[in-house]
mmCIF file of C-alpha atoms in Angstrom:
data_model
loop_
_atom_site.group_PDB
_atom_site.id
_atom_site.type_symbol
_atom_site.label_atom_id
_atom_site.label_comp_id
_atom_site.label_asym_id
_atom_site.label_seq_id
_atom_site.Cartn_x
_atom_site.Cartn_y
_atom_site.Cartn_z
ATOM 1 C CA MET G 1460 -26.670 -66.789 -59.530
ATOM 2 C CA SER G 1461 -25.557 -66.832 -62.974
ATOM 3 C CA ASP G 1462 -29.163 -66.940 -64.021
ATOM 4 C CA ARG G 1463 -29.650 -63.514 -63.096
ATOM 5 C CA LEU G 1464 -26.761 -62.176 -64.755
ATOM 6 C CA PRO G 1465 -27.718 -59.191 -66.512
ATOM 7 C CA PRO G 1466 -28.002 -60.595 -70.203
ATOM 8 C CA ARG G 1467 -26.135 -57.310 -71.476
ATOM 9 C CA ASP G 1468 -22.274 -57.365 -70.859
ATOM 10 C CA VAL G 1469 -21.523 -54.564 -68.361
ATOM 11 C CA LEU G 1470 -18.661 -51.487 -69.120
ATOM 12 C CA LEU G 1471 -17.763 -49.570 -65.636
ATOM 13 C CA LEU G 1472 -15.758 -46.602 -67.022
ATOM 14 C CA GLY G 1473 -14.317 -43.466 -65.241
ATOM 15 C CA PRO G 1474 -11.440 -41.242 -64.943
ATOM 16 C CA THR G 1475 -8.294 -42.064 -63.618
ATOM 17 C CA ALA G 1476 -8.308 -42.624 -59.312
ATOM 18 C CA SER G 1477 -12.136 -42.853 -59.606
ATOM 19 C CA GLY G 1478 -12.223 -46.226 -57.636
ATOM 20 C CA LYS G 1479 -12.849 -48.364 -61.096
ATOM 21 C CA SER G 1480 -10.530 -51.472 -59.755
ATOM 22 C CA ALA G 1481 -11.713 -51.578 -56.724
ATOM 23 C CA LEU G 1482 -15.504 -51.442 -57.353
ATOM 24 C CA ALA G 1483 -14.861 -54.396 -59.532
ATOM 25 C CA MET G 1484 -13.111 -56.290 -57.203
ATOM 26 C CA ALA G 1485 -15.790 -55.791 -54.775
ATOM 27 C CA ILE G 1486 -18.555 -56.603 -57.383
ATOM 28 C CA ALA G 1487 -16.414 -60.041 -58.399
ATOM 29 C CA GLN G 1488 -17.163 -60.681 -54.252
ATOM 30 C CA ARG G 1489 -20.665 -60.539 -55.136
ATOM 31 C CA LEU G 1490 -21.711 -61.886 -58.831
ATOM 32 C CA PRO G 1491 -19.613 -64.521 -60.799
ATOM 33 C CA VAL G 1492 -17.529 -62.084 -63.183
ATOM 34 C CA GLU G 1493 -14.832 -61.972 -65.136
ATOM 35 C CA ILE G 1494 -12.780 -58.384 -65.628
ATOM 36 C CA ILE G 1495 -11.811 -57.414 -68.651
ATOM 37 C CA SER G 1496 -9.768 -54.358 -68.791
ATOM 38 C CA VAL G 1497 -10.206 -51.353 -70.864
ATOM 39 C CA ASP G 1498 -6.874 -49.394 -70.588
ATOM 40 C CA SER G 1499 -4.272 -48.818 -72.900
ATOM 41 C CA ALA G 1500 -1.631 -49.259 -70.307
ATOM 42 C CA LEU G 1501 -2.068 -52.190 -68.603
ATOM 43 C CA VAL G 1502 -1.579 -54.158 -71.855
ATOM 44 C CA TYR G 1503 1.765 -53.436 -71.486
ATOM 45 C CA ARG G 1504 4.240 -55.788 -69.372
ATOM 46 C CA GLU G 1505 7.186 -54.491 -66.597
ATOM 47 C CA MET G 1506 4.941 -51.681 -66.506
ATOM 48 C CA ASP G 1507 3.319 -51.896 -62.999
ATOM 49 C CA ILE G 1508 3.341 -49.433 -60.506
ATOM 50 C CA GLY G 1509 2.747 -45.923 -62.659
ATOM 51 C CA THR G 1510 -0.088 -47.731 -64.554
ATOM 52 C CA ALA G 1511 -1.875 -49.138 -61.009
ATOM 53 C CA LYS G 1512 -2.043 -52.836 -62.396
ATOM 54 C CA PRO G 1513 -4.264 -55.007 -60.224
ATOM 55 C CA ASP G 1514 -1.568 -57.279 -58.113
ATOM 56 C CA ALA G 1515 -0.615 -61.223 -58.533
ATOM 57 C CA ALA G 1516 -3.312 -61.509 -55.520
ATOM 58 C CA GLU G 1517 -6.482 -59.853 -57.335
ATOM 59 C CA ARG G 1518 -5.633 -61.523 -60.358
ATOM 60 C CA ALA G 1519 -5.814 -64.824 -58.429
ATOM 61 C CA ARG G 1520 -8.779 -64.038 -56.429
ATOM 62 C CA VAL G 1521 -10.815 -62.952 -59.970
ATOM 63 C CA PRO G 1522 -9.562 -63.935 -63.669
ATOM 64 C CA HIS G 1523 -8.629 -60.716 -65.458
ATOM 65 C CA HIS G 1524 -7.832 -60.119 -69.214
ATOM 66 C CA LEU G 1525 -6.034 -58.045 -71.824
ATOM 67 C CA ILE G 1526 -3.543 -57.389 -68.809
ATOM 68 C CA ASP G 1527 0.252 -58.095 -69.723
ATOM 69 C CA ILE G 1528 -0.247 -59.276 -73.053
ATOM 70 C CA ILE G 1529 2.577 -57.350 -75.246
ATOM 71 C CA ASP G 1530 6.083 -55.757 -74.873
ATOM 72 C CA PRO G 1531 6.458 -52.024 -73.881
ATOM 73 C CA THR G 1532 8.363 -51.987 -78.120
ATOM 74 C CA ASP G 1533 4.787 -53.076 -79.340
ATOM 75 C CA ALA G 1534 1.895 -50.992 -80.433
ATOM 76 C CA TYR G 1535 -1.861 -51.910 -79.353
ATOM 77 C CA SER G 1536 -4.763 -50.029 -81.006
ATOM 78 C CA ALA G 1537 -8.405 -50.048 -80.390
ATOM 79 C CA ALA G 1538 -9.188 -51.718 -83.618
ATOM 80 C CA ARG G 1539 -7.296 -54.832 -82.036
ATOM 81 C CA PHE G 1540 -8.730 -54.057 -78.472
ATOM 82 C CA ALA G 1541 -12.261 -54.365 -79.846
ATOM 83 C CA LEU G 1542 -11.478 -58.034 -81.510
ATOM 84 C CA ASP G 1543 -9.941 -59.083 -78.832
ATOM 85 C CA ALA G 1544 -12.494 -57.788 -76.069
ATOM 86 C CA ALA G 1545 -15.537 -59.317 -78.119
ATOM 87 C CA ARG G 1546 -13.320 -63.117 -78.453
ATOM 88 C CA LEU G 1547 -13.115 -62.934 -74.985
ATOM 89 C CA ILE G 1548 -16.506 -61.554 -74.136
ATOM 90 C CA ALA G 1549 -17.768 -64.586 -75.514
ATOM 91 C CA ALA G 1550 -15.599 -67.187 -74.095
ATOM 92 C CA ILE G 1551 -17.152 -65.564 -70.628
ATOM 93 C CA ARG G 1552 -20.317 -66.144 -71.570
ATOM 94 C CA ARG G 1553 -19.817 -69.486 -72.756
ATOM 95 C CA ARG G 1554 -18.469 -70.450 -69.060
ATOM 96 C CA GLY G 1555 -21.841 -68.696 -67.750
ATOM 97 C CA ARG G 1556 -20.039 -66.087 -66.169
ATOM 98 C CA LEU G 1557 -20.532 -62.253 -66.576
ATOM 99 C CA PRO G 1558 -17.734 -59.855 -68.732
ATOM 100 C CA LEU G 1559 -17.337 -56.797 -66.477
ATOM 101 C CA LEU G 1560 -15.352 -54.465 -68.652
ATOM 102 C CA VAL G 1561 -13.255 -52.060 -66.738
ATOM 103 C CA GLY G 1562 -11.301 -49.214 -67.097
ATOM 104 C CA GLY G 1563 -10.679 -45.870 -68.722
ATOM 105 C CA THR G 1564 -9.411 -46.006 -72.291
ATOM 106 C CA MET G 1565 -12.788 -44.533 -73.921
ATOM 107 C CA LEU G 1566 -11.840 -44.842 -77.456
ATOM 108 C CA TYR G 1567 -11.388 -48.427 -76.684
ATOM 109 C CA ALA G 1568 -14.702 -48.588 -75.464
ATOM 110 C CA ARG G 1569 -15.979 -46.653 -78.368
ATOM 111 C CA ALA G 1570 -14.359 -48.980 -80.916
ATOM 112 C CA LEU G 1571 -16.473 -52.058 -79.138
ATOM 113 C CA THR G 1572 -19.789 -50.219 -78.633
ATOM 114 C CA GLN G 1573 -19.983 -48.402 -81.900
ATOM 115 C CA GLY G 1574 -17.233 -49.351 -84.450
ATOM 116 C CA MET G 1575 -13.683 -48.257 -85.278
ATOM 117 C CA HIS G 1576 -12.780 -45.980 -88.160
ATOM 118 C CA ALA G 1577 -10.121 -47.299 -90.366
ATOM 119 C CA LEU G 1578 -7.013 -45.169 -89.794
ATOM 120 C CA PRO G 1579 -3.556 -45.390 -90.645
ATOM 121 C CA PRO G 1580 -1.209 -47.361 -88.572
ATOM 122 C CA ALA G 1581 2.018 -45.420 -86.756
ATOM 123 C CA ASP G 1582 4.520 -44.512 -88.839
ATOM 124 C CA PRO G 1583 8.103 -45.091 -86.969
ATOM 125 C CA GLU G 1584 9.568 -42.473 -88.767
ATOM 126 C CA LEU G 1585 7.543 -40.071 -89.600
ATOM 127 C CA ARG G 1586 6.834 -39.806 -85.761
ATOM 128 C CA ALA G 1587 10.501 -39.186 -85.582
ATOM 129 C CA ARG G 1588 11.074 -36.702 -87.540
ATOM 130 C CA LEU G 1589 7.770 -34.883 -85.418
ATOM 131 C CA ASP G 1590 9.247 -35.843 -82.146
ATOM 132 C CA ALA G 1591 12.656 -33.859 -83.723
ATOM 133 C CA GLU G 1592 10.830 -31.100 -84.913
ATOM 134 C CA ALA G 1593 8.622 -30.786 -81.535
ATOM 135 C CA ALA G 1594 12.099 -30.960 -79.478
ATOM 136 C CA ARG G 1595 13.376 -28.158 -81.967
ATOM 137 C CA LEU G 1596 10.208 -26.141 -82.093
ATOM 138 C CA GLY G 1597 8.090 -27.502 -79.193
ATOM 139 C CA TRP G 1598 4.905 -28.617 -79.045
ATOM 140 C CA PRO G 1599 2.869 -25.550 -79.343
ATOM 141 C CA ALA G 1600 4.139 -24.814 -82.396
ATOM 142 C CA LEU G 1601 2.996 -28.398 -83.910
ATOM 143 C CA HIS G 1602 -0.054 -27.242 -82.379
ATOM 144 C CA ALA G 1603 -0.425 -24.277 -84.671
ATOM 145 C CA ARG G 1604 0.366 -26.236 -87.888
ATOM 146 C CA LEU G 1605 -2.505 -28.706 -86.871
ATOM 147 C CA ALA G 1606 -4.576 -25.667 -86.126
ATOM 148 C CA ARG G 1607 -4.281 -24.576 -89.994
ATOM 149 C CA LEU G 1608 -4.239 -28.006 -91.291
ATOM 150 C CA ASP G 1609 -7.169 -29.575 -89.044
ATOM 151 C CA PRO G 1610 -8.815 -26.869 -86.743
ATOM 152 C CA ALA G 1611 -11.231 -28.788 -85.315
ATOM 153 C CA THR G 1612 -8.869 -31.638 -84.122
ATOM 154 C CA ALA G 1613 -6.743 -28.696 -82.808
ATOM 155 C CA ALA G 1614 -9.542 -27.182 -80.908
ATOM 156 C CA ARG G 1615 -10.066 -30.292 -78.597
ATOM 157 C CA LEU G 1616 -6.385 -30.655 -77.864
ATOM 158 C CA GLU G 1617 -4.063 -28.611 -75.353
ATOM 159 C CA PRO G 1618 -1.181 -26.899 -77.362
ATOM 160 C CA ALA G 1619 0.860 -29.414 -74.805
ATOM 161 C CA ASP G 1620 -0.689 -32.631 -75.833
ATOM 162 C CA GLY G 1621 2.559 -33.968 -77.854
ATOM 163 C CA GLN G 1622 1.022 -37.511 -78.043
ATOM 164 C CA ARG G 1623 -2.395 -36.462 -79.745
ATOM 165 C CA ILE G 1624 -0.933 -33.337 -81.722
ATOM 166 C CA GLN G 1625 1.661 -35.966 -83.274
ATOM 167 C CA ARG G 1626 -1.091 -38.553 -84.098
ATOM 168 C CA ALA G 1627 -3.087 -35.904 -85.997
ATOM 169 C CA LEU G 1628 -0.379 -34.784 -88.218
ATOM 170 C CA GLU G 1629 0.528 -38.188 -88.962
ATOM 171 C CA VAL G 1630 -2.476 -38.650 -90.137
ATOM 172 C CA ILE G 1631 -2.613 -35.622 -92.325
ATOM 173 C CA GLU G 1632 0.740 -36.482 -93.626
ATOM 174 C CA THR G 1633 -0.209 -40.343 -94.123
ATOM 175 C CA THR G 1634 -3.700 -39.886 -95.824
ATOM 176 C CA GLY G 1635 -3.822 -36.618 -96.995
ATOM 177 C CA THR G 1636 -7.199 -36.133 -94.751
ATOM 178 C CA PRO G 1637 -7.720 -34.248 -91.647
ATOM 179 C CA LEU G 1638 -8.219 -36.876 -88.482
ATOM 180 C CA SER G 1639 -11.446 -34.802 -87.989
ATOM 181 C CA ALA G 1640 -12.893 -35.904 -91.470
ATOM 182 C CA LEU G 1641 -11.863 -39.269 -90.726
ATOM 183 C CA LEU G 1642 -13.557 -39.484 -87.521
ATOM 184 C CA SER G 1643 -16.953 -37.522 -88.515
ATOM 185 C CA ALA G 1644 -17.551 -40.164 -91.039
ATOM 186 C CA PRO G 1645 -19.697 -43.317 -90.148
ATOM 187 C CA ALA G 1646 -17.814 -45.897 -88.246
ATOM 188 C CA PRO G 1647 -18.652 -49.916 -89.053
ATOM 189 C CA ALA G 1648 -21.283 -50.866 -87.264
ATOM 190 C CA PRO G 1649 -20.787 -53.261 -84.721
ATOM 191 C CA ASP G 1650 -23.392 -56.491 -85.099
ATOM 192 C CA PRO G 1651 -26.750 -55.116 -84.358
ATOM 193 C CA GLY G 1652 -27.895 -58.369 -83.121
ATOM 194 C CA THR G 1653 -25.521 -58.090 -80.226
ATOM 195 C CA PRO G 1654 -27.274 -55.851 -77.167
ATOM 196 C CA ARG G 1655 -25.178 -52.569 -76.399
ATOM 197 C CA PRO G 1656 -23.561 -53.144 -73.353
ATOM 198 C CA LEU G 1657 -25.290 -51.443 -70.112
ATOM 199 C CA THR G 1658 -22.658 -48.502 -69.400
ATOM 200 C CA ILE G 1659 -21.615 -47.473 -65.873
ATOM 201 C CA ALA G 1660 -19.584 -44.481 -65.136
ATOM 202 C CA LEU G 1661 -18.409 -43.157 -62.161
ATOM 203 C CA GLU G 1662 -17.837 -39.092 -62.344
ATOM 204 C CA PRO G 1663 -17.012 -37.043 -59.433
ATOM 205 C CA SER G 1664 -19.816 -35.124 -57.806
ATOM 206 C CA ASP G 1665 -16.640 -32.785 -56.285
ATOM 207 C CA ARG G 1666 -13.996 -32.336 -59.378
ATOM 208 C CA ALA G 1667 -11.742 -31.077 -56.467
ATOM 209 C CA ALA G 1668 -11.948 -34.175 -54.447
ATOM 210 C CA LEU G 1669 -11.242 -36.344 -57.478
ATOM 211 C CA HIS G 1670 -7.518 -33.965 -57.892
ATOM 212 C CA ALA G 1671 -7.110 -34.704 -54.665
ATOM 213 C CA ARG G 1672 -7.009 -38.669 -55.208
ATOM 214 C CA ILE G 1673 -4.990 -38.159 -57.883
ATOM 215 C CA GLU G 1674 -2.495 -36.219 -56.014
ATOM 216 C CA ARG G 1675 -2.313 -38.686 -52.942
ATOM 217 C CA ARG G 1676 -1.902 -41.451 -55.849
ATOM 218 C CA PHE G 1677 0.860 -40.350 -57.699
ATOM 219 C CA ASP G 1678 2.485 -39.539 -54.445
ATOM 220 C CA GLU G 1679 1.965 -43.423 -53.730
ATOM 221 C CA MET G 1680 3.611 -44.749 -56.674
ATOM 222 C CA LEU G 1681 6.645 -42.461 -56.027
ATOM 223 C CA ALA G 1682 6.860 -44.049 -52.871
ATOM 224 C CA GLN G 1683 5.951 -47.508 -54.574
ATOM 225 C CA GLY G 1684 9.192 -46.988 -56.360
ATOM 226 C CA LEU G 1685 8.015 -45.372 -59.599
ATOM 227 C CA LEU G 1686 11.239 -43.595 -60.505
ATOM 228 C CA ASP G 1687 12.980 -47.201 -60.307
ATOM 229 C CA GLU G 1688 10.703 -49.081 -62.637
ATOM 230 C CA VAL G 1689 11.703 -46.257 -64.949
ATOM 231 C CA ALA G 1690 14.866 -46.582 -64.516
ATOM 232 C CA ARG G 1691 15.005 -50.427 -65.364
ATOM 233 C CA LEU G 1692 12.852 -49.581 -68.448
ATOM 234 C CA ARG G 1693 15.404 -47.453 -69.679
ATOM 235 C CA ALA G 1694 18.198 -49.723 -68.773
ATOM 236 C CA ARG G 1695 16.834 -52.468 -71.577
ATOM 237 C CA GLY G 1696 18.002 -50.260 -74.234
ATOM 238 C CA ASP G 1697 15.401 -50.515 -76.743
ATOM 239 C CA LEU G 1698 12.655 -47.993 -75.293
ATOM 240 C CA ASP G 1699 12.350 -44.213 -75.705
ATOM 241 C CA LEU G 1700 10.157 -41.527 -75.276
ATOM 242 C CA ALA G 1701 8.843 -41.916 -79.128
ATOM 243 C CA LEU G 1702 6.852 -45.389 -78.246
ATOM 244 C CA PRO G 1703 3.133 -45.154 -77.078
ATOM 245 C CA SER G 1704 4.179 -47.309 -73.699
ATOM 246 C CA MET G 1705 6.379 -44.548 -72.339
ATOM 247 C CA ARG G 1706 4.306 -42.083 -73.481
ATOM 248 C CA CYS G 1707 2.069 -43.017 -70.823
ATOM 249 C CA VAL G 1708 1.037 -40.589 -68.012
ATOM 250 C CA GLY G 1709 3.874 -40.549 -65.679
ATOM 251 C CA TYR G 1710 6.580 -42.633 -67.382
ATOM 252 C CA ARG G 1711 7.257 -39.796 -70.153
ATOM 253 C CA GLN G 1712 7.684 -37.190 -66.848
ATOM 254 C CA VAL G 1713 9.784 -39.657 -65.050
ATOM 255 C CA TRP G 1714 11.613 -40.379 -67.798
ATOM 256 C CA GLU G 1715 12.515 -36.639 -68.358
ATOM 257 C CA HIS G 1716 13.232 -36.264 -64.749
ATOM 258 C CA LEU G 1717 16.299 -39.451 -65.195
ATOM 259 C CA ASP G 1718 17.313 -37.041 -67.990
ATOM 260 C CA GLY G 1719 17.853 -34.507 -66.109
ATOM 261 C CA ARG G 1720 15.270 -32.383 -67.260
ATOM 262 C CA TYR G 1721 13.303 -31.681 -64.387
ATOM 263 C CA ASP G 1722 14.151 -32.017 -60.622
ATOM 264 C CA LEU G 1723 11.823 -34.512 -58.513
ATOM 265 C CA ALA G 1724 9.730 -31.295 -57.343
ATOM 266 C CA GLN G 1725 8.684 -30.602 -60.939
ATOM 267 C CA THR G 1726 8.435 -34.156 -62.213
ATOM 268 C CA ARG G 1727 5.837 -34.871 -59.131
ATOM 269 C CA ALA G 1728 3.986 -31.201 -60.175
ATOM 270 C CA ARG G 1729 3.937 -32.562 -63.725
ATOM 271 C CA GLY G 1730 3.091 -35.593 -63.515
ATOM 272 C CA ILE G 1731 -0.263 -34.562 -61.173
ATOM 273 C CA ALA G 1732 -0.910 -31.630 -63.735
ATOM 274 C CA ALA G 1733 -0.665 -34.413 -66.758
ATOM 275 C CA THR G 1734 -2.722 -36.748 -64.756
ATOM 276 C CA ARG G 1735 -5.427 -34.147 -64.067
ATOM 277 C CA GLN G 1736 -5.299 -33.605 -67.667
ATOM 278 C CA LEU G 1737 -5.973 -37.243 -68.668
ATOM 279 C CA ALA G 1738 -9.367 -37.094 -65.778
ATOM 280 C CA LYS G 1739 -10.509 -34.164 -67.798
ATOM 281 C CA ARG G 1740 -10.228 -35.584 -71.230
ATOM 282 C CA GLN G 1741 -11.493 -38.899 -69.984
ATOM 283 C CA LEU G 1742 -15.055 -36.715 -68.488
ATOM 284 C CA THR G 1743 -15.310 -35.299 -71.732
ATOM 285 C CA TRP G 1744 -15.657 -38.721 -73.581
ATOM 286 C CA LEU G 1745 -18.272 -40.009 -70.405
ATOM 287 C CA ARG G 1746 -20.007 -36.500 -71.391
ATOM 288 C CA ALA G 1747 -20.912 -37.563 -74.853
ATOM 289 C CA MET G 1748 -22.340 -40.815 -74.198
ATOM 290 C CA PRO G 1749 -25.969 -40.343 -73.437
ATOM 291 C CA ASP G 1750 -26.910 -44.045 -72.291
ATOM 292 C CA ARG G 1751 -24.177 -44.099 -69.354
ATOM 293 C CA HIS G 1752 -25.862 -44.649 -66.273
ATOM 294 C CA ARG G 1753 -23.735 -41.802 -63.675
ATOM 295 C CA ILE G 1754 -22.801 -42.981 -60.280
ATOM 296 C CA ASP G 1755 -21.002 -40.653 -57.972
ATOM 297 C CA CYS G 1756 -17.446 -42.054 -57.737
ATOM 298 C CA LEU G 1757 -17.349 -39.856 -54.539
ATOM 299 C CA ALA G 1758 -20.593 -41.708 -53.097
ATOM 300 C CA GLY G 1759 -20.137 -44.090 -49.807
ATOM 301 C CA ASP G 1760 -22.895 -46.376 -51.585
ATOM 302 C CA ALA G 1761 -21.408 -46.343 -54.778
ATOM 303 C CA LEU G 1762 -21.137 -50.141 -54.610
ATOM 304 C CA ASP G 1763 -24.703 -50.493 -53.704
ATOM 305 C CA GLN G 1764 -26.067 -47.946 -56.282
ATOM 306 C CA VAL G 1765 -23.940 -50.342 -59.344
ATOM 307 C CA LEU G 1766 -25.128 -53.379 -57.701
ATOM 308 C CA ARG G 1767 -28.705 -51.842 -57.575
ATOM 309 C CA LEU G 1768 -28.310 -51.183 -61.183
ATOM 310 C CA LEU G 1769 -26.927 -54.862 -62.024
ATOM 311 C CA ARG G 1770 -30.016 -56.488 -60.505
ATOM 312 C CA GLU G 1771 -32.740 -53.898 -62.215
ATOM 313 C CA HIS G 1772 -31.419 -55.120 -65.490
ATOM 314 C CA ALA G 1773 -31.005 -59.106 -64.749
#
């Protein structure tokens, strides 16, 4: 079957709870694929429930890559993902198999397909100072500061989106240049001899149905022991909310619950709301990809549509 595989790598993207992982496993039952995770949370070890990480049985059936590769104290960037993914794609192709890149971290997908702007690395001291200011003034106040310094970036961020507000302010303080100006400059282009991946976007025809899936999935995570998982991470003693790992959706909200800031009902509502905001941002990214092939993730024949698309490009 390998001689009928698409000559282009396949990107299967979609918002959280769109069914990407289940669809990827179904594809793997029919085609010789290896899955490369395009997910900034799955890279972390010890973070399984809140990331909806594929379990051991699934990973035994189908090779998965870029999962459990770093400790939660470490950082992982889009630029590093692009390098790691390119190396894995070449190795998978040499094995006569199809690289299937699956996930919802759209910045990673863009870094792989369009190249990556050179942005400054994280500055722990600066981030700690911005965190302290946010604790005292609130993230909306820092969002207002960002609006004065970089109105284009502030316009696309929610006033409570602390992680991205912090990063944008960090870039300004580190480089003296607004993030929007850096991102508007031409990025280094990928190798022109490499065909662009076939991009398949799982997009819901009914946003309310996706929201219902998000709610059910967050409840399942709580039932599976998300609170205990975050409690174990806290007990290590070397993690805090300034780290990218602990800012992942779900983990931050549960951490703050364990701090006593919110009761369980409030934590559930905040976790679901944060996941909905994540899905909204992911769909915004997808709509900016003009060459994507849209598949309704709610359709009963979504798998058949994807397989038909792969056959057409074989």
